[in-house]
XYZ file of C-alpha atoms in Angstrom:
467
model
C -24.142 -18.869 -10.422
C -22.075 -20.801 -12.933
C -20.221 -17.655 -14.050
C -19.671 -16.745 -10.454
C -18.219 -20.198 -9.755
C -15.878 -19.945 -12.691
C -14.728 -16.508 -11.635
C -14.046 -17.794 -8.119
C -12.071 -20.755 -9.535
C -10.046 -18.464 -11.525
C -9.419 -16.157 -8.686
C -8.181 -19.278 -6.665
C -5.743 -20.096 -9.278
C -3.792 -16.773 -8.630
C -2.639 -18.334 -5.433
C -0.090 -19.089 -4.036
C 2.331 -16.751 -5.852
C 5.396 -18.315 -7.436
C 8.242 -17.130 -5.026
C 10.788 -19.609 -6.350
C 14.345 -18.356 -6.369
C 14.717 -19.197 -9.965
C 11.662 -17.020 -11.031
C 12.492 -14.139 -8.735
C 16.030 -14.076 -10.251
C 14.680 -14.174 -13.745
C 12.572 -10.944 -12.904
C 15.735 -8.933 -12.226
C 16.027 -8.036 -15.963
C 12.417 -6.885 -16.442
C 12.584 -4.957 -13.133
C 15.702 -3.117 -14.147
C 14.082 -2.406 -17.665
C 11.114 -0.776 -16.096
C 13.136 1.371 -13.550
C 15.453 2.266 -16.317
C 12.542 3.496 -18.488
C 11.168 5.426 -15.679
C 14.511 7.037 -14.733
C 15.276 8.066 -18.341
C 11.852 9.345 -19.099
C 11.616 11.382 -15.935
C 15.075 12.913 -16.418
C 13.786 14.277 -19.669
C 10.411 15.349 -18.037
C 12.061 17.250 -15.142
C 14.552 19.044 -17.277
C 12.032 20.353 -19.805
C 9.059 20.913 -17.460
C 10.823 23.012 -14.962
C 11.652 25.924 -17.374
C 8.291 25.391 -19.004
C 6.610 25.525 -15.489
C 8.478 28.653 -14.613
C 7.476 30.356 -17.883
C 3.777 29.510 -17.356
C 3.895 30.405 -13.722
C 5.408 33.700 -14.396
C 2.668 34.304 -17.130
C 5.195 35.057 -19.967
C 3.814 36.017 -23.374
C 1.978 33.005 -24.802
C 1.922 31.114 -21.546
C -1.889 30.571 -21.857
C -1.323 28.884 -25.207
C 1.485 26.783 -23.716
C -0.750 25.733 -20.926
C -3.460 24.764 -23.440
C -0.855 22.653 -25.333
C 0.301 20.959 -22.055
C -3.370 20.109 -21.161
C -3.833 18.804 -24.620
C -0.923 16.362 -24.460
C -1.731 15.464 -20.991
C -5.154 14.483 -22.207
C -3.597 11.695 -24.288
C -3.601 8.381 -22.389
C -0.005 7.096 -21.830
C -0.952 3.762 -23.163
C -2.160 5.422 -26.466
C 1.182 7.317 -26.639
C 3.064 4.078 -26.144
C 1.192 2.427 -29.024
C 2.040 5.339 -31.284
C 5.666 5.146 -30.177
C 5.839 1.488 -30.882
C 4.545 2.197 -34.465
C 7.391 4.686 -34.893
C 10.471 3.169 -33.120
C 9.407 -0.522 -32.741
C 8.823 -2.801 -29.894
C 11.137 -2.363 -26.937
C 11.937 -0.092 -23.918
C 12.795 2.903 -26.104
C 9.067 3.180 -27.265
C 7.936 3.113 -23.562
C 10.455 5.560 -22.472
C 9.633 8.065 -25.132
C 5.879 7.702 -24.455
C 6.427 8.397 -20.780
C 8.847 11.291 -21.461
C 6.118 13.053 -23.537
C 3.350 12.368 -21.220
C 5.006 13.303 -17.924
C 6.730 16.516 -19.411
C 3.222 17.721 -20.143
C 1.822 16.560 -16.822
C 4.758 17.845 -14.643
C 5.016 21.100 -16.478
C 1.266 21.806 -16.127
C 1.427 21.070 -12.333
C 4.650 23.134 -11.876
C 3.151 26.019 -13.725
C 0.011 25.942 -11.418
C 2.299 25.705 -8.334
C 4.415 28.735 -9.372
C 1.189 30.704 -9.940
C 0.174 30.245 -6.327
C 3.504 31.828 -5.121
C 3.240 34.824 -2.743
C 3.233 37.902 -5.129
C 4.825 40.380 -2.550
C 8.393 38.852 -2.761
C 8.173 38.585 -6.521
C 6.982 42.243 -6.842
C 9.871 43.256 -4.566
C 12.514 41.452 -6.670
C 11.042 42.962 -9.894
C 11.208 46.469 -8.283
C 14.940 46.052 -8.024
C 15.151 45.733 -11.872
C 15.885 42.008 -11.846
C 15.677 40.248 -15.209
C 13.094 37.531 -15.891
C 15.755 34.869 -15.398
C 16.549 36.314 -11.923
C 13.000 36.443 -11.031
C 12.587 32.780 -12.041
C 15.591 31.728 -10.025
C 14.164 33.642 -7.074
C 10.860 31.867 -7.563
C 12.187 28.322 -7.384
C 13.205 28.371 -3.684
C 9.820 29.935 -2.784
C 7.992 26.708 -4.064
C 10.870 24.186 -3.666
C 9.022 22.050 -1.162
C 6.010 21.775 -3.430
C 8.096 21.021 -6.454
C 9.958 18.265 -4.618
C 6.671 16.845 -3.322
C 4.993 16.834 -6.710
C 8.068 15.583 -8.532
C 8.394 12.696 -6.181
C 4.620 11.842 -6.606
C 5.095 11.859 -10.358
C 8.126 9.627 -10.229
C 6.149 7.119 -8.298
C 3.376 7.476 -10.811
C 5.766 6.999 -13.625
C 7.011 3.628 -12.183
C 3.376 2.372 -12.333
C 3.112 3.768 -15.843
C 6.120 1.839 -16.964
C 4.108 -1.349 -16.458
C 1.294 -0.011 -18.527
C 3.482 1.029 -21.585
C 5.361 -2.220 -21.210
C 2.181 -4.156 -21.778
C 1.938 -2.845 -25.247
C 5.299 -3.499 -26.402
C 7.424 -1.252 -24.100
C 9.113 -4.325 -22.387
C 9.879 -4.511 -18.678
C 7.474 -5.867 -16.127
C 4.410 -4.947 -18.281
C 5.554 -7.322 -21.064
C 6.170 -10.063 -18.418
C 2.849 -9.466 -16.898
C 0.862 -9.767 -20.195
C 2.833 -12.991 -20.931
C 1.743 -14.584 -17.677
C -1.909 -13.746 -18.251
C -1.794 -14.863 -21.772
C -0.209 -18.168 -20.735
C -2.690 -18.587 -17.812
C 0.247 -18.632 -15.492
C -1.693 -16.808 -12.791
C 0.470 -17.557 -9.858
C 3.353 -15.679 -11.524
C 0.918 -12.831 -12.272
C 0.472 -12.522 -8.456
C 4.242 -12.644 -7.985
C 4.526 -9.614 -10.477
C 1.818 -7.750 -8.604
C 3.706 -8.183 -5.310
C 6.923 -7.099 -6.914
C 5.273 -4.120 -8.229
C 3.854 -3.151 -4.878
C 7.311 -3.585 -3.268
C 8.920 -1.403 -6.007
C 6.362 1.358 -5.450
C 6.850 1.108 -1.586
C 10.644 1.361 -2.026
C 10.335 4.392 -4.351
C 8.020 5.979 -1.975
C 10.463 5.557 0.901
C 13.304 6.754 -1.291
C 11.372 9.966 -2.342
C 10.790 10.795 1.318
C 14.600 10.699 1.971
C 15.129 12.804 -1.243
C 12.710 15.407 -0.150
C 14.544 15.754 3.095
C 17.937 15.995 1.347
C 17.390 17.480 -2.127
C 21.150 17.469 -2.989
C 20.946 13.622 -3.232
C 18.944 13.982 -6.320
C 22.224 14.603 -8.073
C 23.202 11.061 -7.453
C 20.318 9.863 -9.637
C 21.445 11.824 -12.756
C 24.307 9.443 -13.870
C 22.182 6.278 -13.866
C 19.368 8.203 -15.542
C 21.627 9.358 -18.314
C 22.885 5.715 -18.655
C 19.245 4.619 -19.036
C 18.739 7.130 -21.717
C 21.803 5.773 -23.559
C 20.936 2.126 -23.112
C 17.299 2.493 -24.108
C 17.846 4.852 -27.055
C 15.810 3.869 -30.180
C 17.589 1.192 -32.252
C 15.548 1.781 -35.307
C 13.745 4.854 -36.752
C 12.903 5.269 -40.314
C 11.819 8.819 -41.143
C 10.257 7.634 -44.379
C 8.182 5.101 -42.528
C 7.117 7.712 -39.888
C 6.020 10.143 -42.615
C 4.120 7.438 -44.434
C 2.448 6.255 -41.238
C 1.510 9.836 -40.134
C 0.135 10.474 -43.561
C -2.097 7.324 -43.314
C -3.570 8.806 -40.210
C -5.087 11.786 -41.751
C -7.747 12.889 -42.311
C -9.390 11.255 -39.250
C -12.568 9.479 -40.335
C -15.184 6.995 -39.168
C -17.486 4.950 -41.307
C -21.269 5.184 -40.845
C -21.500 2.058 -38.617
C -18.694 3.432 -36.306
C -20.603 6.872 -36.150
C -23.833 5.064 -35.202
C -22.017 3.192 -32.370
C -20.197 6.355 -31.143
C -22.884 7.576 -28.656
C -23.043 4.233 -26.946
C -19.273 4.056 -26.770
C -18.973 7.460 -25.212
C -21.755 6.792 -22.773
C -20.100 3.524 -21.751
C -16.803 5.150 -21.236
C -18.297 7.973 -19.214
C -20.255 5.536 -17.070
C -17.060 3.551 -16.287
C -15.333 6.806 -15.175
C -18.167 8.032 -13.071
C -19.114 4.646 -11.346
C -15.480 3.838 -10.853
C -14.906 7.242 -9.045
C -18.106 6.749 -7.005
C -16.917 3.107 -6.149
C -13.445 4.408 -5.179
C -14.813 7.198 -3.074
C -17.156 4.933 -1.211
C -14.301 2.524 -0.314
C -11.835 5.358 0.287
C -13.950 7.440 2.764
C -14.030 5.045 5.718
C -10.570 3.775 5.065
C -9.279 7.423 5.085
C -10.895 8.020 8.441
C -9.236 4.864 9.781
C -5.808 5.851 8.316
C -5.829 9.503 9.348
C -3.214 9.796 12.113
C -5.159 12.626 13.790
C -8.268 10.473 14.139
C -7.262 6.736 14.309
C -4.657 5.180 16.742
C -1.323 4.133 15.126
C -2.211 0.359 15.328
C -5.260 1.010 13.119
C -3.803 3.696 10.834
C -0.680 1.977 9.820
C -2.069 -1.268 8.404
C -4.870 0.611 6.634
C -2.287 2.930 5.085
C -0.329 -0.149 3.805
C -3.558 -1.552 2.269
C -4.322 1.718 0.529
C -0.701 1.776 -0.781
C -1.205 -1.650 -2.144
C -4.375 -0.777 -3.941
C -2.724 2.370 -5.406
C 0.543 0.638 -6.359
C -1.246 -1.492 -8.988
C -2.239 0.589 -12.081
C -5.798 0.628 -13.292
C -4.772 -1.238 -16.537
C -3.179 -3.972 -14.490
C -6.271 -4.341 -12.263
C -8.230 -4.469 -15.564
C -6.135 -7.168 -17.069
C -6.492 -9.316 -13.916
C -10.234 -8.688 -13.645
C -10.795 -9.463 -17.416
C -8.944 -12.685 -16.754
C -11.193 -13.510 -13.855
C -14.639 -12.200 -14.750
C -14.346 -11.778 -18.659
C -14.391 -8.759 -20.846
C -16.799 -5.851 -20.293
C -17.396 -2.588 -18.734
C -18.023 -4.141 -15.305
C -14.176 -5.191 -15.052
C -13.193 -1.622 -16.093
C -15.451 -0.024 -13.534
C -14.129 -2.221 -10.691
C -10.471 -1.656 -11.857
C -10.966 2.077 -11.737
C -12.638 1.781 -8.461
C -9.953 -0.279 -6.723
C -7.073 2.113 -7.793
C -9.199 5.168 -6.991
C -9.767 3.831 -3.535
C -6.058 3.658 -2.870
C -5.446 7.222 -4.307
C -8.396 8.900 -2.750
C -7.998 7.063 0.459
C -4.483 8.511 0.944
C -5.605 12.095 -0.092
C -8.772 12.132 2.042
C -6.590 11.058 4.992
C -4.156 13.869 4.341
C -7.093 16.245 4.032
C -8.325 15.216 7.445
C -4.900 15.566 8.951
C -4.217 19.050 7.396
C -7.338 20.757 8.712
C -6.754 23.712 10.999
C -6.535 22.249 14.529
C -8.001 25.175 16.446
C -11.749 24.544 15.595
C -11.165 20.760 16.106
C -9.705 21.548 19.632
C -12.558 23.983 20.364
C -15.240 21.383 19.530
C -13.239 18.678 21.579
C -13.039 21.148 24.560
C -16.831 21.048 24.939
C -16.510 17.428 25.983
C -17.921 16.010 22.624
C -17.103 12.380 21.814
C -14.431 11.674 19.117
C -17.119 10.882 16.621
C -18.905 14.168 17.131
C -15.578 16.034 16.835
C -14.904 14.311 13.486
C -18.508 14.996 12.194
C -18.918 18.578 13.364
C -15.235 19.812 12.901
C -13.005 17.727 10.815
C -15.366 16.773 8.000
C -16.623 20.136 7.287
C -13.110 21.589 7.318
C -11.900 18.894 4.986
C -14.734 19.035 2.623
C -13.234 21.542 0.116
C -9.960 19.424 -0.408
C -12.039 16.285 -0.634
C -14.192 17.839 -3.353
C -11.055 18.941 -5.212
C -9.519 15.457 -5.015
C -12.663 13.727 -6.171
C -13.145 16.005 -9.250
C -9.454 15.572 -10.238
C -10.031 11.679 -9.867
C -13.111 11.854 -12.049
C -11.048 13.654 -14.727
C -8.368 11.207 -14.389
C -10.691 8.249 -14.472
C -12.268 9.397 -17.681
C -8.754 9.285 -19.307
C -8.032 5.789 -17.738
C -11.491 4.497 -18.793
C -10.346 4.779 -22.306
C -7.071 2.849 -21.312
C -8.791 0.052 -19.583
C -11.244 -0.087 -22.463
C -8.087 -1.110 -24.626
C -7.632 -4.380 -22.670
C -11.207 -5.536 -22.979
C -13.215 -3.425 -20.725
C -15.324 -1.861 -23.510
C -16.113 1.750 -24.354
C -14.326 3.988 -26.882
C -10.922 2.617 -25.671
C -11.823 -0.811 -27.024
C -12.795 0.550 -30.339
C -9.463 2.572 -30.463
C -7.423 -0.392 -29.758
C -9.287 -2.502 -32.346
C -8.694 0.139 -34.921
C -4.977 0.325 -34.190
C -4.592 -3.450 -34.264
C -6.232 -3.488 -37.648
C -4.065 -0.640 -38.953
C -7.238 1.541 -39.418
C -5.165 4.587 -38.641
C -7.651 7.101 -39.662
C -10.381 5.695 -37.384
C -7.784 5.341 -34.581
C -6.892 9.023 -34.785
C -10.726 9.882 -34.858
C -11.272 7.954 -31.678
C -8.173 9.628 -30.155
C -9.470 13.034 -30.967
C -12.903 12.202 -29.424
C -11.256 10.978 -26.353
C -9.053 14.096 -26.161
C -12.022 16.338 -26.427
C -13.967 14.466 -23.830
C -11.108 14.711 -21.301
C -10.580 18.429 -21.977
C -14.311 19.119 -21.503
C -14.307 17.266 -18.260
C -11.101 19.254 -17.233
C -12.889 22.493 -18.018
C -16.146 21.494 -16.214
C -14.073 20.394 -13.286
C -12.254 23.828 -13.092
C -15.613 25.678 -13.296
C -17.193 23.455 -10.637
C -14.173 24.129 -8.284
C -14.192 27.831 -8.912
C -17.948 28.227 -8.259
C -17.625 26.116 -5.102
C -14.619 28.088 -3.949
C -12.479 25.046 -4.011
C -9.395 26.722 -5.479
C -6.643 24.844 -3.612
C -4.360 22.698 -5.556
C -4.607 18.923 -4.730
C -1.784 17.402 -2.679
C -1.256 15.186 -5.644
C -2.646 14.974 -9.129
C -3.211 11.399 -8.343
C -2.215 8.606 -10.668
């Protein structure tokens, strides 16, 4: 009871947020830094991932190996990449931007490749029959999947905005550095302000991307500011000798006997956080998705529930973890709840879209029998949406395993905490060992997820590889 009282007392101290004009004006710099990091990183990611995705989608020679490499890079948590970049180029937005560029190049290229593979084969066979070159076939393929590319690309940009806070928390600057500063200084009212600012930024980016998908030519207007961000946030220092020395100190990866003895428990704790976080998120998301589906719930119910889901999703797992650790203390419980809260926002949105996208004919047929709305949902909508819901849940479990490592780095336990401690103590060989173990775990879950989807017949791509 005493610990619960302390947690509630800490929770109360987050209110009210500091909305003073002086503080909001002071946040202009961190906000622009985070947006600049995102814009520069995603410009690199899009420019590299589109040709890579086309090559993989057209199944060029070596495309399977490229796909494997992309999956491998994508399995490295963005926070881990940020820590490595800080080691090489120093503290500042350059490290965050480089880490995000690496991560999202792999993530977007992997998704684009999968999208291009799903293109109708008949038009491609027809253009090949005319003797078109591979470049001409690729240029023909882009319009076929343009809507999907714009949709996924905008989702990833929104995701990168949240990631900019994560990488900023370990030395990348921007809102992440400001957030860590308020938590370390027990200035929790300003922490709440930063969360509200982040939610507002994500909502604004979401609204902007909707407009850009409607008018793709407007994307060209974003290129100059993105190039400017690349120039402003270029690395100010980089020592090749230092980088070579540091990389040399990372190999061969090794763990001492005590670390090896603790390894099974750390892996189990990480997997448990991912599993129970996904389950918690699904339990919260399912009823909220029904309430936010525009084909099921009236607008006066669906709209506020959608805004609530967006707020949950706008705050990254790591930020939820930082706040929960401050409230309830370190441990896997904070990590599990953090994963659950963000998963609820992401899965709630995707479950709702799955309900809305079902074939209307069977739904109308059941409704025509005079069945009540609850029966129509139970006997028509839910069975038709079960496959995409299963796909989204499996993708979320895969993502949460990666994020369980990340939230572990901020005090939530598991292998992530061991990795972070090794990095902080400059035990680089142990750090790389933990990183490789995490990488293998994520790839294993990825393969298991693909096998499960194939056996269940869930071969559709998710509407978003949710972040």
